[in-house]
Every structure is written in structure tokens, then in C-alpha cells.
mmCIF file of C-alpha atoms in Angstrom:
data_model
loop_
_atom_site.group_PDB
_atom_site.id
_atom_site.type_symbol
_atom_site.label_atom_id
_atom_site.label_comp_id
_atom_site.label_asym_id
_atom_site.label_seq_id
_atom_site.Cartn_x
_atom_site.Cartn_y
_atom_site.Cartn_z
ATOM 1 C CA MET A 1 60.638 43.395 90.088
ATOM 2 C CA SER A 2 64.051 45.068 89.495
ATOM 3 C CA LEU A 3 65.491 47.782 91.741
ATOM 4 C CA GLN A 4 65.281 50.145 88.766
ATOM 5 C CA GLN A 5 61.547 49.535 88.576
ATOM 6 C CA ILE A 6 61.222 50.101 92.310
ATOM 7 C CA ASN A 7 63.073 53.392 91.943
ATOM 8 C CA MET A 8 60.799 54.429 89.083
ATOM 9 C CA GLN A 9 57.681 53.527 91.165
ATOM 10 C CA GLY A 10 59.067 55.679 94.045
ATOM 11 C CA ILE A 11 59.632 58.601 91.688
ATOM 12 C CA THR A 12 56.135 58.183 90.224
ATOM 13 C CA LYS A 13 54.714 58.171 93.693
ATOM 14 C CA ALA A 14 56.621 61.339 94.553
ATOM 15 C CA LEU A 15 55.360 63.111 91.507
ATOM 16 C CA ARG A 16 51.797 61.936 92.145
ATOM 17 C CA LEU A 17 51.820 63.222 95.756
ATOM 18 C CA HIS A 18 53.749 66.444 95.341
ATOM 19 C CA GLY A 19 54.846 66.657 91.738
ATOM 20 C CA ARG A 20 52.307 69.181 90.604
ATOM 21 C CA GLN A 21 53.301 71.635 93.291
ATOM 22 C CA LEU A 22 56.996 70.998 92.711
ATOM 23 C CA ARG A 23 56.699 71.363 88.914
ATOM 24 C CA HIS A 24 54.688 74.578 89.378
ATOM 25 C CA ALA A 25 57.397 76.012 91.584
ATOM 26 C CA VAL A 26 60.093 75.149 89.066
ATOM 27 C CA VAL A 27 58.171 76.498 86.066
ATOM 28 C CA GLN A 28 57.303 79.731 87.903
ATOM 29 C CA HIS A 29 60.912 80.406 88.757
ATOM 30 C CA MET A 30 62.167 79.506 85.271
ATOM 31 C CA ASN A 31 59.606 81.781 83.689
ATOM 32 C CA LYS A 32 60.778 84.656 85.848
ATOM 33 C CA GLY A 33 64.387 84.047 84.780
ATOM 34 C CA ILE A 34 65.564 83.596 88.370
ATOM 35 C CA PHE A 35 65.760 79.808 88.547
ATOM 36 C CA SER A 36 68.341 77.487 86.955
ATOM 37 C CA TRP A 37 67.313 73.822 87.072
ATOM 38 C CA ALA A 38 70.799 72.745 85.914
ATOM 39 C CA THR A 39 72.419 74.758 88.713
ATOM 40 C CA LEU A 40 69.961 73.381 91.279
ATOM 41 C CA ILE A 41 70.570 69.765 90.229
ATOM 42 C CA SER A 42 74.325 70.375 90.178
ATOM 43 C CA ARG A 43 74.207 71.756 93.739
ATOM 44 C CA ILE A 44 72.092 68.852 94.907
ATOM 45 C CA GLN A 45 74.384 66.236 93.368
ATOM 46 C CA SER A 46 77.503 67.932 94.691
ATOM 47 C CA GLU A 47 76.298 67.703 98.249
ATOM 48 C CA SER A 48 76.635 64.695 100.493
ATOM 49 C CA PRO A 49 74.213 61.811 99.588
ATOM 50 C CA THR A 50 73.600 61.131 103.219
ATOM 51 C CA VAL A 51 70.118 61.695 104.660
ATOM 52 C CA ILE A 52 69.610 65.332 105.766
ATOM 53 C CA ILE A 53 66.267 64.839 107.573
ATOM 54 C CA PRO A 54 64.989 61.609 109.078
ATOM 55 C CA HIS A 55 61.991 60.246 107.215
ATOM 56 C CA MET A 56 58.831 61.760 108.731
ATOM 57 C CA GLY A 57 56.630 62.653 105.812
ATOM 58 C CA LEU A 58 56.524 66.053 104.054
ATOM 59 C CA GLU A 59 53.408 67.092 105.923
ATOM 60 C CA ASN A 60 55.400 66.845 109.144
ATOM 61 C CA ILE A 61 58.550 68.603 108.053
ATOM 62 C CA THR A 62 59.041 72.237 109.069
ATOM 63 C CA VAL A 63 61.601 74.863 108.231
ATOM 64 C CA SER A 64 63.244 74.112 111.530
ATOM 65 C CA GLU A 65 64.296 70.645 110.305
ATOM 66 C CA ILE A 66 65.920 72.211 107.225
ATOM 67 C CA LEU A 67 67.847 74.637 109.315
ATOM 68 C CA LYS A 68 69.100 71.944 111.637
ATOM 69 C CA ALA A 69 70.188 69.847 108.675
ATOM 70 C CA LYS A 70 72.032 72.856 107.304
ATOM 71 C CA GLY A 71 73.696 73.557 110.591
ATOM 72 C CA GLU A 72 71.882 76.854 111.045
ATOM 73 C CA SER A 73 70.245 76.182 114.346
ATOM 74 C CA GLU A 74 72.620 78.613 115.917
ATOM 75 C CA ALA A 75 72.524 82.360 115.203
ATOM 76 C CA GLY A 76 76.240 82.324 114.381
ATOM 77 C CA ALA A 77 75.539 80.293 111.259
ATOM 78 C CA VAL A 78 73.379 83.044 109.722
ATOM 79 C CA TYR A 79 75.326 84.828 106.978
ATOM 80 C CA TRP A 80 74.794 88.566 107.017
ATOM 81 C CA CYS A 81 76.154 91.963 106.072
ATOM 82 C CA ASN A 82 75.027 95.456 107.043
ATOM 83 C CA THR A 83 73.503 98.349 105.067
ATOM 84 C CA SER A 84 76.764 100.294 104.883
ATOM 85 C CA ASN A 85 78.806 97.426 103.392
ATOM 86 C CA LEU A 86 79.902 97.825 99.773
ATOM 87 C CA VAL A 87 78.206 95.464 97.328
ATOM 88 C CA HIS A 88 81.660 94.121 96.361
ATOM 89 C CA GLU A 89 82.207 93.039 99.979
ATOM 90 C CA ALA A 90 78.814 91.353 100.202
ATOM 91 C CA ILE A 91 79.393 89.357 97.014
ATOM 92 C CA LYS A 92 82.799 88.244 98.285
ATOM 93 C CA HIS A 93 81.088 87.096 101.467
ATOM 94 C CA MET A 94 78.485 85.122 99.484
ATOM 95 C CA THR A 95 81.217 83.505 97.431
ATOM 96 C CA ALA A 96 83.288 82.576 100.415
ATOM 97 C CA HIS A 97 80.367 80.749 102.040
ATOM 98 C CA ASN A 98 78.814 79.441 98.837
ATOM 99 C CA VAL A 99 75.427 81.099 99.476
ATOM 100 C CA GLY A 100 73.164 83.066 97.172
ATOM 101 C CA ALA A 101 71.831 85.623 99.618
ATOM 102 C CA LEU A 102 72.702 87.540 102.790
ATOM 103 C CA VAL A 103 70.541 88.901 105.539
ATOM 104 C CA VAL A 104 71.094 92.625 105.805
ATOM 105 C CA LEU A 105 71.228 94.210 109.302
ATOM 106 C CA LYS A 106 71.037 97.906 110.046
ATOM 107 C CA SER A 107 74.389 99.651 110.551
ATOM 108 C CA GLY A 108 74.657 100.712 114.205
ATOM 109 C CA ASP A 109 72.048 98.176 115.325
ATOM 110 C CA MET A 110 73.257 94.725 114.364
ATOM 111 C CA LYS A 111 70.167 93.063 115.838
ATOM 112 C CA GLN A 112 67.696 94.881 113.628
ATOM 113 C CA LEU A 113 66.753 93.408 110.302
ATOM 114 C CA ALA A 114 66.986 95.800 107.349
ATOM 115 C CA GLY A 115 66.383 93.510 104.399
ATOM 116 C CA ILE A 116 68.019 90.916 102.177
ATOM 117 C CA VAL A 117 70.512 91.089 99.329
ATOM 118 C CA THR A 118 70.795 88.340 96.732
ATOM 119 C CA GLU A 119 72.759 87.352 93.648
ATOM 120 C CA ARG A 120 69.711 88.397 91.659
ATOM 121 C CA ASP A 121 69.992 91.946 93.078
ATOM 122 C CA PHE A 122 73.675 91.995 92.090
ATOM 123 C CA SER A 123 72.919 90.791 88.550
ATOM 124 C CA ARG A 124 69.998 93.169 87.909
ATOM 125 C CA LYS A 125 71.136 96.276 89.739
ATOM 126 C CA ILE A 126 74.911 96.154 89.352
ATOM 127 C CA LEU A 127 76.016 94.025 86.374
ATOM 128 C CA LEU A 128 73.305 94.901 83.908
ATOM 129 C CA PRO A 129 73.383 98.698 84.378
ATOM 130 C CA GLY A 130 77.162 98.637 84.814
ATOM 131 C CA ARG A 131 77.280 100.184 88.262
ATOM 132 C CA PRO A 132 80.563 99.873 90.222
ATOM 133 C CA SER A 133 80.142 97.321 93.051
ATOM 134 C CA GLU A 134 83.150 98.878 94.804
ATOM 135 C CA GLU A 135 81.309 102.231 95.092
ATOM 136 C CA THR A 136 77.689 101.028 95.753
ATOM 137 C CA ARG A 137 76.304 100.345 99.216
ATOM 138 C CA VAL A 138 74.226 97.236 99.965
ATOM 139 C CA GLU A 139 71.336 99.470 101.086
ATOM 140 C CA ASP A 140 71.093 100.771 97.511
ATOM 141 C CA ILE A 141 70.291 97.421 95.962
ATOM 142 C CA MET A 142 68.753 95.290 98.738
ATOM 143 C CA THR A 143 65.133 94.280 99.183
ATOM 144 C CA GLU A 144 64.039 96.444 102.150
ATOM 145 C CA GLU A 145 62.368 95.135 105.264
ATOM 146 C CA ASP A 146 58.870 96.483 104.347
ATOM 147 C CA LYS A 147 58.936 94.351 101.153
ATOM 148 C CA LEU A 148 60.643 91.358 102.709
ATOM 149 C CA ILE A 149 58.969 87.935 102.724
ATOM 150 C CA THR A 150 59.814 85.718 105.693
ATOM 151 C CA VAL A 151 58.777 82.352 107.152
ATOM 152 C CA SER A 152 59.107 81.065 110.706
ATOM 153 C CA SER A 153 60.885 77.930 111.854
ATOM 154 C CA SER A 154 57.530 76.273 112.413
ATOM 155 C CA THR A 155 56.360 76.871 108.810
ATOM 156 C CA ASN A 156 55.684 73.603 106.956
ATOM 157 C CA ILE A 157 58.098 72.886 104.069
ATOM 158 C CA LEU A 158 55.302 72.695 101.538
ATOM 159 C CA ARG A 159 53.867 75.989 102.724
ATOM 160 C CA ALA A 160 57.346 77.539 102.457
ATOM 161 C CA MET A 161 57.603 76.288 98.809
ATOM 162 C CA GLU A 162 54.152 77.750 98.112
ATOM 163 C CA VAL A 163 55.212 81.166 99.460
ATOM 164 C CA MET A 164 58.411 81.167 97.407
ATOM 165 C CA THR A 165 56.495 80.162 94.290
ATOM 166 C CA ASP A 166 53.719 82.725 94.680
ATOM 167 C CA LYS A 167 56.175 85.548 95.415
ATOM 168 C CA HIS A 168 58.702 84.397 92.749
ATOM 169 C CA ILE A 169 61.652 84.374 95.216
ATOM 170 C CA ARG A 170 64.543 81.949 95.676
ATOM 171 C CA HIS A 171 65.610 82.868 99.236
ATOM 172 C CA VAL A 172 63.582 83.455 102.371
ATOM 173 C CA PRO A 173 64.852 84.576 105.761
ATOM 174 C CA VAL A 174 63.574 82.568 108.747
ATOM 175 C CA PHE A 175 62.385 84.934 111.399
ATOM 176 C CA ASP A 176 61.400 83.977 115.021
ATOM 177 C CA GLU A 177 61.443 87.395 116.693
ATOM 178 C CA LYS A 178 64.939 87.549 115.300
ATOM 179 C CA VAL A 179 66.620 86.090 112.178
ATOM 180 C CA VAL A 180 67.508 82.447 112.831
ATOM 181 C CA GLY A 181 68.471 81.380 109.312
ATOM 182 C CA MET A 182 67.818 81.381 105.578
ATOM 183 C CA ILE A 183 66.344 78.789 103.289
ATOM 184 C CA SER A 184 66.473 78.553 99.473
ATOM 185 C CA ILE A 185 64.345 76.875 96.815
ATOM 186 C CA GLY A 186 67.218 74.417 96.530
ATOM 187 C CA ASP A 187 66.962 73.494 100.191
ATOM 188 C CA VAL A 188 63.255 72.845 99.846
ATOM 189 C CA VAL A 189 63.608 70.762 96.669
ATOM 190 C CA ARG A 190 66.483 68.674 98.152
ATOM 191 C CA ALA A 191 64.446 67.961 101.283
ATOM 192 C CA ILE A 192 61.489 66.785 99.183
ATOM 193 C CA VAL A 193 63.768 64.577 97.006
ATOM 194 C CA ASP A 194 65.437 63.210 100.131
ATOM 195 C CA GLN A 195 62.174 62.258 101.755
ATOM 196 C CA GLN A 196 60.970 60.471 98.643
ATOM 197 C CA HIS A 197 64.324 58.692 98.334
ATOM 198 C CA GLN A 198 63.882 57.354 101.836
ATOM 199 C CA GLU A 199 60.435 56.096 101.017
ATOM 200 C CA VAL A 200 61.867 54.194 98.010
ATOM 201 C CA LYS A 201 64.522 52.645 100.332
ATOM 202 C CA GLN A 202 61.804 51.471 102.708
ATOM 203 C CA LEU A 203 59.875 49.967 99.799
ATOM 204 C CA LYS A 204 62.981 48.136 98.718
ATOM 205 C CA LYS A 205 63.438 46.684 102.213
ATOM 206 C CA TYR A 206 59.800 45.595 102.249
ATOM 207 C CA ILE A 207 60.084 43.839 98.906
ATOM 208 C CA THR A 208 63.367 42.127 99.655
ATOM 209 C CA GLY A 209 62.022 40.754 102.964
ATOM 210 C CA ASP A 210 63.622 42.999 105.505
ATOM 211 C CA TYR A 211 60.087 43.651 106.893
ATOM 212 C CA TYR A 212 57.995 40.770 108.283
#
């Protein structure tokens, strides 16, 4: 059996175990016009090919593992802005850190969550209507706290994907009494692909005799 055949078997196994849920997530986001498969694949391929999470099975992976792999286990790694910031400033902040969303904190109380602002908000509420980003406040376009969808660090990765799919969202703040990070649909897909890649590597070792 060739290594290519082994790889194909691994991919087939991945799709059989989780493919329906993964395909459903992708289709839902594409239908809503808020998901670019080409962009997602490009981002995944541009990142380091090293393992981001030790192999432990998708049923055992939580959001916490994703945050640790992203280096967001410390509060200082959470990218944010406040309600009084101009949209132009928020977009520059996203660009500088190569992220698609920012946690929004309340002006005057930097510990209190006010909402989230995303590239989608910028496109739909600034670019399309032609509003000036240099004159518009983040609070005018953000998703407010009462409409905000969050997960906790203990949420299972498949549950997180289900939430994002059902609510048609690409970014979800991670909230454990305070904001501890942010995950995207790209983070979730990459973690799933990475886990299945590790299963294929283990299968290769078994077939080539590394296991006795």
C-alpha cells in the first residue's frame, strides 16, 4: 500500500467520522456569504505545519487547547478595542495582528465586555453604505453584548463548531467570567485537520513496522 493510499484512507476516515458536520459548517457559512473556503485554506497552508495540539481525539479537545496553541492562554494576547474607538483604528488594529475580529470593551471600564466587532461588520456597515470609518465609532457597528454568542474554555471543539454553524458566525469570544481569548472557524477547522493528520501519521508508523 502506497503512502498516498494511506493518506487517502486517513482523509476518508476523517470525513466518515466528522465530515458531515464539517461540510455542514462550511456550506452554512458559504451560503451566508461570510465564509471563504479559499481564504481559509490559504491561511491554514500559510501557517506552520507543525502540530498545534497533541493527538488526543476530537472528543477530548476543548477550546482551551486551541487557545494554548494560539498563544492566547494569557489575557494580554486577547486583541481588543473599546466602544469609543473609531472604526478606522479598529481595522488597523485587526490588520496589524492579522485577525478578523476584536473584543470590544466598554470605555471607562476596560474589564467589562461590550461586544465584538468583525471584518463582516466593517464590510456590511461601513463599506457597502459608504460610511466614513474615520468618523464612525466602533459602538455604532459592533454586535452588542446582549446579542453576543460566547463559549467557555471548557467547551468541546465540536460543540464550538456546532454553535458557530447554527448561529452563522465566524468568530466567538471565549468567556470564563472574563474574556480569555477568541476562536474562529479557521481555528476549529485547522484543529480538526491537524488531529486527522496525526492519525494518518500513526497509521503510517503502524504499517511500516514502527509499532510491534
